[in-house]
Tab-separated table of C-alpha atoms in Angstrom:
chain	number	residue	atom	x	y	z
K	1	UNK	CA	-59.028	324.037	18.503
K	2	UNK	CA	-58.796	323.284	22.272
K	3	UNK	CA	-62.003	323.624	24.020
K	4	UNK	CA	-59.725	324.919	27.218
K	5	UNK	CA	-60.050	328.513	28.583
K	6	UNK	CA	-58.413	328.102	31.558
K	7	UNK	CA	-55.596	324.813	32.669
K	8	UNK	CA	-54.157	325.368	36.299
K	9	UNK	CA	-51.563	322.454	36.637
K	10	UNK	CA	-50.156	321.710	40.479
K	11	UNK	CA	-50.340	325.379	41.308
K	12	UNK	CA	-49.089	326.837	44.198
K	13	UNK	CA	-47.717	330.140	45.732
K	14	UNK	CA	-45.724	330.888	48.731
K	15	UNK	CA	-45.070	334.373	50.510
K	16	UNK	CA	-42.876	335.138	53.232
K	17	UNK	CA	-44.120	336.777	56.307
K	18	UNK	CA	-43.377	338.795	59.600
K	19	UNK	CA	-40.319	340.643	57.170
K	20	UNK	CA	-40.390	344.411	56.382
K	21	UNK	CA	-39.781	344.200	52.757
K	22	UNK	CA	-37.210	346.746	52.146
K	23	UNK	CA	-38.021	349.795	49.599
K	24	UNK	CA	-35.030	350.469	46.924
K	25	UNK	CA	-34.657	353.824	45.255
K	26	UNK	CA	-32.059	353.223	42.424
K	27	UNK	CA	-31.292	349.710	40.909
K	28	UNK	CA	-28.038	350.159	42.992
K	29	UNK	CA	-29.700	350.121	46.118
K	30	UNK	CA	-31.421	347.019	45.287
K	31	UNK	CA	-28.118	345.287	43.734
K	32	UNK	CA	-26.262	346.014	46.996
K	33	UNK	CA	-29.202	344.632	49.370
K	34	UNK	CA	-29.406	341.874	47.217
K	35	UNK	CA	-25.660	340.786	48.060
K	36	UNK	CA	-25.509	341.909	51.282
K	37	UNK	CA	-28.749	339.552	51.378
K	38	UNK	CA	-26.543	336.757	50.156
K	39	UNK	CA	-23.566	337.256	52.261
K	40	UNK	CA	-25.919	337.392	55.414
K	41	UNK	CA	-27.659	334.467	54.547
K	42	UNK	CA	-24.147	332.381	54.139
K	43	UNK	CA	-21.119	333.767	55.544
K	44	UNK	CA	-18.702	331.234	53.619
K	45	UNK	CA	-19.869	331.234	50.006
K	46	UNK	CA	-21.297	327.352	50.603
K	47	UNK	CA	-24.771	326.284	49.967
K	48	UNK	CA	-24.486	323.489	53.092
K	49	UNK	CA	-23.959	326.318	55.038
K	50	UNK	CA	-27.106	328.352	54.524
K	51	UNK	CA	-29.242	328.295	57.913
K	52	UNK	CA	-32.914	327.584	57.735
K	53	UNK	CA	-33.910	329.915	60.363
K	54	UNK	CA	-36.412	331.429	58.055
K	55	UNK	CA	-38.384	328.673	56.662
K	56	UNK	CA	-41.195	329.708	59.564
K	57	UNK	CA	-41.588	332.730	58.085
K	58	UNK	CA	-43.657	331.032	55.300
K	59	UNK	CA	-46.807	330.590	54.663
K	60	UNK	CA	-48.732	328.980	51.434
K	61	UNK	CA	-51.240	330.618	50.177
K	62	UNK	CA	-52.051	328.009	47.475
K	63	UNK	CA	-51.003	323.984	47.272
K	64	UNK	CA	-51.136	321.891	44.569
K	65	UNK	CA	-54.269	323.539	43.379
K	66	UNK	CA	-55.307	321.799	39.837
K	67	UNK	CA	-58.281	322.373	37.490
K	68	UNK	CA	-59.532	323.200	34.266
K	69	UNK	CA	-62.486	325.619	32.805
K	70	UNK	CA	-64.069	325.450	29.557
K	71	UNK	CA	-65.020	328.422	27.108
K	72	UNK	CA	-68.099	329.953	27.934
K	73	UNK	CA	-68.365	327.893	31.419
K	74	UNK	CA	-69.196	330.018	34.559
K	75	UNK	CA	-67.558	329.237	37.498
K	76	UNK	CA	-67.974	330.420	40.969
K	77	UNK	CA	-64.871	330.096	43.370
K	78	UNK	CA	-65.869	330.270	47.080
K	79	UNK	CA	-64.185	329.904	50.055
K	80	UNK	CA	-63.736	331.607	53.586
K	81	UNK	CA	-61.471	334.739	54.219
K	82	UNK	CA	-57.837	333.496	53.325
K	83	UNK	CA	-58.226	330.168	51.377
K	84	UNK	CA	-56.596	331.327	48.461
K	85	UNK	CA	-59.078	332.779	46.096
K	86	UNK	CA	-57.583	336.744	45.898
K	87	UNK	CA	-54.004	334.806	45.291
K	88	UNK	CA	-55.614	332.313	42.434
K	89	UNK	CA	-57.252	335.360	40.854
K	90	UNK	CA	-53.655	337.350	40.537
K	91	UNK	CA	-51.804	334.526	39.230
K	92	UNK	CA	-54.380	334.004	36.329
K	93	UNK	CA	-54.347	338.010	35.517
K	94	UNK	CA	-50.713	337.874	35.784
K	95	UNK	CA	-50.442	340.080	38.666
K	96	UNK	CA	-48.356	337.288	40.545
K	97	UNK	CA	-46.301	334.277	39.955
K	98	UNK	CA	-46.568	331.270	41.125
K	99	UNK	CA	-43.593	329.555	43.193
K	100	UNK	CA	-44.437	326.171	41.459
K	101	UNK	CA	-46.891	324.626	38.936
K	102	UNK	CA	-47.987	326.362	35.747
K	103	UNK	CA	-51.618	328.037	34.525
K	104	UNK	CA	-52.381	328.520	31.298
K	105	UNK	CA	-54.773	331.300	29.618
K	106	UNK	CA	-56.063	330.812	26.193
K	107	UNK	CA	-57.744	334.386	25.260
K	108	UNK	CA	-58.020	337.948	26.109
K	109	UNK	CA	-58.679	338.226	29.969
K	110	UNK	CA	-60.698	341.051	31.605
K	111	UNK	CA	-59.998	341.398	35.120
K	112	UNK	CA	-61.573	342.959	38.195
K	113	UNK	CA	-59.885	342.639	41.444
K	114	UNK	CA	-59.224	344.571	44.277
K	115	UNK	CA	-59.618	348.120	44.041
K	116	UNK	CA	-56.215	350.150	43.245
K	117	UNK	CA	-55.157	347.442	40.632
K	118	UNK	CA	-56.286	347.838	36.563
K	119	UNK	CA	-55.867	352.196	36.692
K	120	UNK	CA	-53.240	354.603	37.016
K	121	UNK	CA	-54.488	357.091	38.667
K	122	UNK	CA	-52.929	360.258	37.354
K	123	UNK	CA	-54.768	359.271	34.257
K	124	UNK	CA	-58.495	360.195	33.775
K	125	UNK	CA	-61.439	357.993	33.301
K	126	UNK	CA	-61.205	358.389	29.556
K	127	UNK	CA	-57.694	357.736	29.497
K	128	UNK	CA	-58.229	354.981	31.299
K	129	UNK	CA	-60.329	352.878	29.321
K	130	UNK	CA	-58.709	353.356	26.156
K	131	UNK	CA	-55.644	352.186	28.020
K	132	UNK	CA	-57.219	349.054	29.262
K	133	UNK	CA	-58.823	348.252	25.945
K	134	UNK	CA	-55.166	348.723	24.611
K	135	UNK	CA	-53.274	346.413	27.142
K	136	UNK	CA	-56.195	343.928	25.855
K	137	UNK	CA	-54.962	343.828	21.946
K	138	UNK	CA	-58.276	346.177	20.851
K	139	UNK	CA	-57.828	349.280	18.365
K	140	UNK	CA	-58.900	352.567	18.872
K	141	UNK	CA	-61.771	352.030	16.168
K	142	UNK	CA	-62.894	349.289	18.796
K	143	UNK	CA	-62.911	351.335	21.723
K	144	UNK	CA	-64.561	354.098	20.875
K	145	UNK	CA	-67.353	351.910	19.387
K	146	UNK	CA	-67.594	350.591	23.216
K	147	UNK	CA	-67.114	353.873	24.572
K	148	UNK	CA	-70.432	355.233	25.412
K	149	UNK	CA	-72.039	352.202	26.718
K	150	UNK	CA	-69.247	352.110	29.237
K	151	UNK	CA	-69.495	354.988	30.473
K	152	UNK	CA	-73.566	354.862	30.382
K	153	UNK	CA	-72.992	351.464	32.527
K	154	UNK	CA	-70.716	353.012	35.094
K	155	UNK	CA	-72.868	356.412	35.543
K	156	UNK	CA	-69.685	358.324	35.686
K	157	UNK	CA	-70.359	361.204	32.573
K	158	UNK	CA	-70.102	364.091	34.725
K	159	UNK	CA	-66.381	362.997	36.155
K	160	UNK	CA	-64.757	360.920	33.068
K	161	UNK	CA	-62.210	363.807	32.592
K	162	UNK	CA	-61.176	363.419	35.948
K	163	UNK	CA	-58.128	361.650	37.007
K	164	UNK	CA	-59.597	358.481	39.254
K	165	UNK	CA	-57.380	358.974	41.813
K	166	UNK	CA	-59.941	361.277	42.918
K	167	UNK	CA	-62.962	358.914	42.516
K	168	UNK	CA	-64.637	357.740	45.374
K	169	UNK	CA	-64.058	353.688	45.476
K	170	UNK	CA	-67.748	353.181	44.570
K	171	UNK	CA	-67.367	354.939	41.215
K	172	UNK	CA	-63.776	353.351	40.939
K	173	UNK	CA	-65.212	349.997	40.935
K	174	UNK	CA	-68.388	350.663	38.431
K	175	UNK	CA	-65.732	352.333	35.953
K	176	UNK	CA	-63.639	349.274	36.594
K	177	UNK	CA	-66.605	346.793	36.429
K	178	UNK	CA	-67.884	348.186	32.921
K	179	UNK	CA	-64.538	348.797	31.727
K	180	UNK	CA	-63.870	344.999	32.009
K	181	UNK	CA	-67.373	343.562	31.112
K	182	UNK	CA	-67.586	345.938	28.113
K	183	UNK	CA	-64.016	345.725	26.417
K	184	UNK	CA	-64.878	342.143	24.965
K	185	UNK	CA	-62.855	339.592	26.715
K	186	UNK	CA	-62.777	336.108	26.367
K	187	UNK	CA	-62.304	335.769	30.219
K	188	UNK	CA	-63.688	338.049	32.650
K	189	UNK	CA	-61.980	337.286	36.436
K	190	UNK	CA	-64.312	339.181	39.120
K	191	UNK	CA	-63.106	339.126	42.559
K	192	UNK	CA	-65.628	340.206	45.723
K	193	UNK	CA	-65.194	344.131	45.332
K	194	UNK	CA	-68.510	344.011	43.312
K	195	UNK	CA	-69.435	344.380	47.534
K	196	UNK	CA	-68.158	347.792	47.161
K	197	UNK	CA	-71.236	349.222	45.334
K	198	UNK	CA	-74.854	350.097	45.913
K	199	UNK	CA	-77.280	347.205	45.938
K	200	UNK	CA	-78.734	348.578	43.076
K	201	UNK	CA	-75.343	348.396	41.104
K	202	UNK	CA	-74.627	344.804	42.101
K	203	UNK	CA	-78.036	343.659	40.448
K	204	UNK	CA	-76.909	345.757	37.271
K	205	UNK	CA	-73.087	344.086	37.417
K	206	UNK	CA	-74.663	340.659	37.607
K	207	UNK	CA	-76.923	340.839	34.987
K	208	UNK	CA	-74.283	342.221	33.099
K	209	UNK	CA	-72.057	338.815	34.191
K	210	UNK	CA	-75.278	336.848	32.826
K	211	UNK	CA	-75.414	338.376	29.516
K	212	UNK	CA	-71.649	337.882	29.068
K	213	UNK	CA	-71.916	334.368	29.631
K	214	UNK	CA	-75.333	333.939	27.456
K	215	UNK	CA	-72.532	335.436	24.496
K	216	UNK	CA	-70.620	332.528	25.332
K	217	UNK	CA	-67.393	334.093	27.099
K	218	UNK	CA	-65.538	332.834	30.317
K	219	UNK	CA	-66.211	334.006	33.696
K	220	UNK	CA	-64.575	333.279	36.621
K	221	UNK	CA	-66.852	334.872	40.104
K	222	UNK	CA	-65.241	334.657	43.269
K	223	UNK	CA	-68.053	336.051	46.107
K	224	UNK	CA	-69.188	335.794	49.591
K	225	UNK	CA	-72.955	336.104	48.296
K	226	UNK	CA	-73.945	332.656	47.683
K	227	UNK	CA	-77.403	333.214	46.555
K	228	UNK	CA	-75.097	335.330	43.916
K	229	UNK	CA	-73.101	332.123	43.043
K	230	UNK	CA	-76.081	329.684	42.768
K	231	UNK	CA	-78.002	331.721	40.474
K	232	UNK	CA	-75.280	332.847	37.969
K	233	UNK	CA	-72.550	329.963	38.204
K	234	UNK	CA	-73.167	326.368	36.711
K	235	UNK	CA	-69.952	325.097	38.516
K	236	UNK	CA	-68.064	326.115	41.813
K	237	UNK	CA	-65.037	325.720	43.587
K	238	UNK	CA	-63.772	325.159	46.840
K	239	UNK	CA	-61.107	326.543	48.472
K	240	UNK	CA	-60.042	325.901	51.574
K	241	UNK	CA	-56.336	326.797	53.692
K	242	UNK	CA	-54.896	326.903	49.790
K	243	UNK	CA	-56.241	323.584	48.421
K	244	UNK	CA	-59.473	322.412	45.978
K	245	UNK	CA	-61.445	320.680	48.419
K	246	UNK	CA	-65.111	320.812	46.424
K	247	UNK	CA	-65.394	320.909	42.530
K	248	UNK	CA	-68.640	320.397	40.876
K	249	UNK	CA	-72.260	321.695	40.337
K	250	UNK	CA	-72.828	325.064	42.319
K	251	UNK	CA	-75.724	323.936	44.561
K	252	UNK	CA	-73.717	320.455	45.405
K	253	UNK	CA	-70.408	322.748	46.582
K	254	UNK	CA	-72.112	325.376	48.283
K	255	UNK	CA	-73.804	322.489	50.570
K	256	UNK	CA	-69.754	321.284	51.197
K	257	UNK	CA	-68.645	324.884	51.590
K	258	UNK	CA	-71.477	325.139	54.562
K	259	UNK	CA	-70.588	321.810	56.055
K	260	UNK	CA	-67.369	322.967	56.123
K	261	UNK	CA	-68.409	326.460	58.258
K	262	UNK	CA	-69.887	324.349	60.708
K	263	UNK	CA	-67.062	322.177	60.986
K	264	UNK	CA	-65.063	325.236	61.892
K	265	UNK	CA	-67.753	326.873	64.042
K	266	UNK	CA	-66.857	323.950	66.428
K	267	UNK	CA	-63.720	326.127	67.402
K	268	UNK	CA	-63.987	328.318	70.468
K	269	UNK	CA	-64.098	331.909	69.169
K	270	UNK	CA	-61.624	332.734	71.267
K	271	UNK	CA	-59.285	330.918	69.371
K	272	UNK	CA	-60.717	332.369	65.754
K	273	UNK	CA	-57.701	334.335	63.387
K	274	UNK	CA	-59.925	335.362	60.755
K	275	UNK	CA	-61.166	338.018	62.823
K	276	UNK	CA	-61.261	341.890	61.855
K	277	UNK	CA	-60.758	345.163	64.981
K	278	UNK	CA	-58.756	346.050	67.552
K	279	UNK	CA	-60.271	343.558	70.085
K	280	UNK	CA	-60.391	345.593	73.086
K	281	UNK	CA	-63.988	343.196	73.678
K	282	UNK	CA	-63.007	339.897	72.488
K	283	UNK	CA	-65.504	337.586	71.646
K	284	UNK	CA	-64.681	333.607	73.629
K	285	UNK	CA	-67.502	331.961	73.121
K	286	UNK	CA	-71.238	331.582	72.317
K	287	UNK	CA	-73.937	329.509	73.953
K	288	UNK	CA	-78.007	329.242	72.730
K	289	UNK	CA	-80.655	328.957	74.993
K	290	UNK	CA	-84.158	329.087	76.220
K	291	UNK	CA	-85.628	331.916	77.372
K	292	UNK	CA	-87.298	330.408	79.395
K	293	UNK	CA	-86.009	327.704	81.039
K	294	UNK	CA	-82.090	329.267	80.144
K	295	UNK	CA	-80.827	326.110	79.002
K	296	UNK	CA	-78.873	325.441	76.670
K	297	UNK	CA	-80.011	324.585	72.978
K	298	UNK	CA	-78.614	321.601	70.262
K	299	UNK	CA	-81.065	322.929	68.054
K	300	UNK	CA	-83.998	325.233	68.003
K	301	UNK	CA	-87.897	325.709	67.243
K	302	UNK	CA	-89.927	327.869	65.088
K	303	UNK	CA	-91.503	330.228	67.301
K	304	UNK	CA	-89.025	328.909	70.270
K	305	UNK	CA	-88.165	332.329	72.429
K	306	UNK	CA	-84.539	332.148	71.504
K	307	UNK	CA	-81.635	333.723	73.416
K	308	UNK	CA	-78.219	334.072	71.813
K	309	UNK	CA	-75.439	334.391	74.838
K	310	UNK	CA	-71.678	335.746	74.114
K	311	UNK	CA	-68.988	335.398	76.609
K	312	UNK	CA	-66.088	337.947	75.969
K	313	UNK	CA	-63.020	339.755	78.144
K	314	UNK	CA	-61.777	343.205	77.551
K	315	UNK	CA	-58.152	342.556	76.111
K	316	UNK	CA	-57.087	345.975	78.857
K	317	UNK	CA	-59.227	343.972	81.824
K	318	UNK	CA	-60.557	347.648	82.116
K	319	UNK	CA	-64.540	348.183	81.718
K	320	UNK	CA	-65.553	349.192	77.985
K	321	UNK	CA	-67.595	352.356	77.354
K	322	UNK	CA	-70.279	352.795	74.501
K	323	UNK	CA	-70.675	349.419	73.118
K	324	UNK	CA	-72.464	348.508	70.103
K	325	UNK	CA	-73.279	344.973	69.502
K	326	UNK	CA	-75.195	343.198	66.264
K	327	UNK	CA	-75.908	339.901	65.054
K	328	UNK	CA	-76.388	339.206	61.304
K	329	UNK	CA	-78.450	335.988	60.386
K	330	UNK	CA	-77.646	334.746	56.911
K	331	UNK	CA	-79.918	331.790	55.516
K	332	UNK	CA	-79.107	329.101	53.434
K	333	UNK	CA	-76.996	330.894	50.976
K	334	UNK	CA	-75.347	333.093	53.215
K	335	UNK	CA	-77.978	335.958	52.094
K	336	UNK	CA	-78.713	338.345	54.820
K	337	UNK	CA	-82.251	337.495	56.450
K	338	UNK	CA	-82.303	339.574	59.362
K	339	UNK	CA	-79.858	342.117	61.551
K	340	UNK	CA	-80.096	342.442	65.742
K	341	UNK	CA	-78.195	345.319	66.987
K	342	UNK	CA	-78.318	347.352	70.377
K	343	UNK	CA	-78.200	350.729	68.494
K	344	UNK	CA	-81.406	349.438	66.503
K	345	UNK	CA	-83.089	348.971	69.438
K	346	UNK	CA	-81.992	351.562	71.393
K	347	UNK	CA	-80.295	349.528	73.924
K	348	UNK	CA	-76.452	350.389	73.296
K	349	UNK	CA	-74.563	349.987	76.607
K	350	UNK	CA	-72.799	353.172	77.736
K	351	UNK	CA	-70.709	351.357	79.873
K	352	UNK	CA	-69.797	346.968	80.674
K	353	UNK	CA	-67.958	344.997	82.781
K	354	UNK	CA	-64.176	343.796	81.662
K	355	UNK	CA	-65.218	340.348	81.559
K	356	UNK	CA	-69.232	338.722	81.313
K	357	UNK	CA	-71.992	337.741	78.872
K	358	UNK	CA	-73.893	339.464	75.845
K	359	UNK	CA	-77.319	338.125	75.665
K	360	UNK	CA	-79.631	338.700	72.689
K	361	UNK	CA	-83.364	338.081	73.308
K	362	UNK	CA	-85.377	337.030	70.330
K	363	UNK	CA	-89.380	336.287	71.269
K	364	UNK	CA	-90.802	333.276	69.397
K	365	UNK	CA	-88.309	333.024	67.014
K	366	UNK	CA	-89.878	333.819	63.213
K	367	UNK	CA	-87.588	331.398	61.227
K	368	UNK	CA	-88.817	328.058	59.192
K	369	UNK	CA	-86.762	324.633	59.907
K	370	UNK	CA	-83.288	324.764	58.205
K	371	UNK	CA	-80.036	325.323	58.756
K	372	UNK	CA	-78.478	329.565	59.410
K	373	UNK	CA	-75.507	331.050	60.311
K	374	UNK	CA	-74.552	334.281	61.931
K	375	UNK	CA	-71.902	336.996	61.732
K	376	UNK	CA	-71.149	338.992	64.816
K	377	UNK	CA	-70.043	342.542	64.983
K	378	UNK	CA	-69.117	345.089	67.924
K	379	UNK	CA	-67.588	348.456	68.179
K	380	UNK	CA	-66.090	350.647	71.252
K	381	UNK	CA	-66.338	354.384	71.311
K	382	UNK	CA	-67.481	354.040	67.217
K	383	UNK	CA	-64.439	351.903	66.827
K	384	UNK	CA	-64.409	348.101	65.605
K	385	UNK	CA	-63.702	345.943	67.756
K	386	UNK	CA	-64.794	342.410	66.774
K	387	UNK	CA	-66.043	341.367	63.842
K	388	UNK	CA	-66.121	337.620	62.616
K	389	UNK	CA	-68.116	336.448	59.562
K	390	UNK	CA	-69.658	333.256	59.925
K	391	UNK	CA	-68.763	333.235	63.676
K	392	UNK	CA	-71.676	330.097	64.285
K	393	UNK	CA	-74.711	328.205	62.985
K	394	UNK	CA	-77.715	326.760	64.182
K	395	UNK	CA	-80.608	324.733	63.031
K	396	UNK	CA	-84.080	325.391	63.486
K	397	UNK	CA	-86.772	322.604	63.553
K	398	UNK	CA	-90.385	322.172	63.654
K	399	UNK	CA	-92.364	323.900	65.949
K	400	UNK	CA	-96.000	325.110	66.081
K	401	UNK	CA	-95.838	328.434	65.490
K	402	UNK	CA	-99.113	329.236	64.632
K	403	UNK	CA	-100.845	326.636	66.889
K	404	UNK	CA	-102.459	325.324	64.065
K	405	UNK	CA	-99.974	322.261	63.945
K	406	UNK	CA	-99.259	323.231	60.721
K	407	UNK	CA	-95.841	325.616	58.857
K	408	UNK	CA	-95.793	326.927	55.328
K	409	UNK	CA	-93.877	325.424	52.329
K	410	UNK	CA	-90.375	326.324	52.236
K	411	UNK	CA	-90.313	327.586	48.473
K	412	UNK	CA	-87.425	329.988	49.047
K	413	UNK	CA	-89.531	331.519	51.782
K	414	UNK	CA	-87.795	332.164	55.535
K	415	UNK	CA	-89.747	333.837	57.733
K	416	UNK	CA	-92.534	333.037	59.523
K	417	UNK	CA	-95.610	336.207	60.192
K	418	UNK	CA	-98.159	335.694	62.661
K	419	UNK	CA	-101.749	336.785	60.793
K	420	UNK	CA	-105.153	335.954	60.990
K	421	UNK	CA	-107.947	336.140	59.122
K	422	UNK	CA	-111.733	337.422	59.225
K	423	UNK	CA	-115.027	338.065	57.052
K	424	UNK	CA	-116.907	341.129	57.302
K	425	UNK	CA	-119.975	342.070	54.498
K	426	UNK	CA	-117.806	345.575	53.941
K	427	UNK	CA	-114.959	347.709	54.517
């Protein structure tokens, strides 16, 4: 028997954009459109005659991706916001096909993507999972022996006669989560929505992941939470604009998947797509610098006063009225370390300029040497307004933060406390 669980083969997976895709009530409607579709697209019946105009209005999603997991490997898929992964994940569920290439799936699969997909929801919670563990080739007899843990795992007792259309998406997604870790399948395919629960509920999902690959089943983990990745994933890869770029040891492509973000981070911000809000303050640019002297930074040191300078433009050239501003510093891992915001310190700006700089202030900055990155967020009258993950990196270096010429060990520690010590003869 074929030690294969999973054989993608030259996959890839095209979609056509900027078109209003048309809705058809009755199979007429659609029969018609799809001639008239025809006729519009070549006026004379000839295939030399068929114009091209539309072949901008693609966009690959996936190219020539190629790869192969074992049973009982776990393997992390990373990548930034639109390399492929949420595409990849629906073509191995069978959500999607591909345009070209072939994947193959040897075993029951158990997926959990976005949420909306894996329910109906007219249906209640109970109905639910027994139709899930149906779809997946399991008898009643089966089911009901899983029942109760499922429903113990998602902490949903008091609603599972309800239909889940009227869940909220937290309890959704722990239904969904324990409905797919639970039901036994030889492949379980979990995209990022695990980001939709509590904190306390991610811990419980991934030690749930762990124990299903200790059993010795497939799992496939695509996740922004690195630290996630490293800890539960043996092997990880890298997507990037559709393609494998990394595939190997999780530690080994996380390091490429960073090199990569600073790569990237070389690009104005003004010029960054993967962006989220209605930009009415657009973020151009960002600058580090010394306090003190104000000029500008290649790298930084421990205990350096650090100040973090945005330039941005108000898309309306009008001035912008109660804006909120934060910084999130992830570490090496892209685990959240630490979060600056106006409203935190109680310095949100009823009213700015058009057009000018955002300057952070951070005294003596409390990091150890290594490399960081940092989201940036902002919202107008409670409204987002910019929002870019992984919008730049720094480095910190040595510096003598305590005076004593001397920093701790970096054994997965970041931060650095001032303290001293004393001896007295009693409390």
């Amino acid at each position: 028997m074929s030690n294969i669980a999973i054989r993608v083969d030259d996959l890839s997976k095209q979609y056509t954009i900027g078109l209003a895709q048309r809705r058809h009530d009755t199979l007429r409607d659609q029969i018609m459109d799809s001639l008239r579709s025809i006729f519009r697209s070549n006026g004379h019946g000839s295939a030399s005659g068929r114009k091209c105009s539309g072949a901008s209005n693609t966009i690959w999603a996936l190219k020539n991706v190629s790869f192969e997991v074992k049973h009982g490997e776990v393997v992390g898929l990373i990548g930034r916001n639109g390399a492929g992964k949420s595409t990849l994940l629906k073509i191995l569920s069978r959500i999607t096909d591909p345009t070209t290439g072939r994947a193959e799936i040897y075993g029951r699969v158990g997926s959990l993507l976005e949420v909306g997909t894996g329910f109906h929801g007219e249906l209640t919670g109970r109905e639910n999972i027994y139709l899930n563990g149906a779809i997946l080739g399991m008898r009643r007899g089966e089911i009901e022996n899983k029942f109760d843990q499922i429903v113990a795992f998602a902490e949903v007792e008091k609603f599972i006669d309800t239909p889940v259309k009227r869940y909220s998406s937290g309890m959704y997604v722990r239904l969904a989560f324990a409905v797919a870790a639970h039901l036994e399948p030889e492949l379980l395919i979990v995209d990022e929505v695990l980001s939709v629960g509590d904190a306390a509920f991610q811990r419980k999902c991934l030690g749930k992941m762990s124990d299903v690959a200790r059993e010795g089943r497939t799992v496939l983990f695509v996740s922004h939470n690195m630290l996630a990745v490293k800890h539960l994933c043996g092997r990880a890869l890298l997507l990037e604009g559709g393609c494998t770029v990394a595939d190997g040891s999780s530690e080994v492509v996380i390091g490429k998947y960073f090199d990569n973000i600073s790569t990237c981070n070389s690009t104005s911000l003004g010029e960054r797509t993967d962006r989220e809000g209605d930009q009415r303050l657009k973020f151009l640019a960002y600058q580090l610098l010394d306090s003190c002297r104000n000029e500008a930074l290649a790298s930084v040191s421990a205990g350096q006063d650090l100040s973090i300078a945005f330039r941005y433009e108000s898309q309306n050239r009008e001035p912008l009225k109660n804006v909120h501003v934060a910084i999130g510093i992830n570490g090496k891992y892209d685990e959240r370390l630490t979060h600056l915001s106006t409203n935190v310190s109680g310095e949100d700006f009823a009213e700015i300029p058009s057009k000018g700089v955002i300057i952070c202030h951070v005294p003596r900055l409390p990091l150890l040497p290594g490399k960081y990155s940092f989201n940036l967020f902002s919202t107008v009258s409670g409204e987002i307004s910019d929002w870019i993950q992984n919008a730049g990196a720094f480095e910190v270096v040595y510096g003598d933060f305590f005076g004593s010429g001397r920093l701790p060990p970096q054994d997965g520690s970041s931060f650095l406390t001032e303290h001293s010590w004393e001896v007295r003869s009693t409390f």
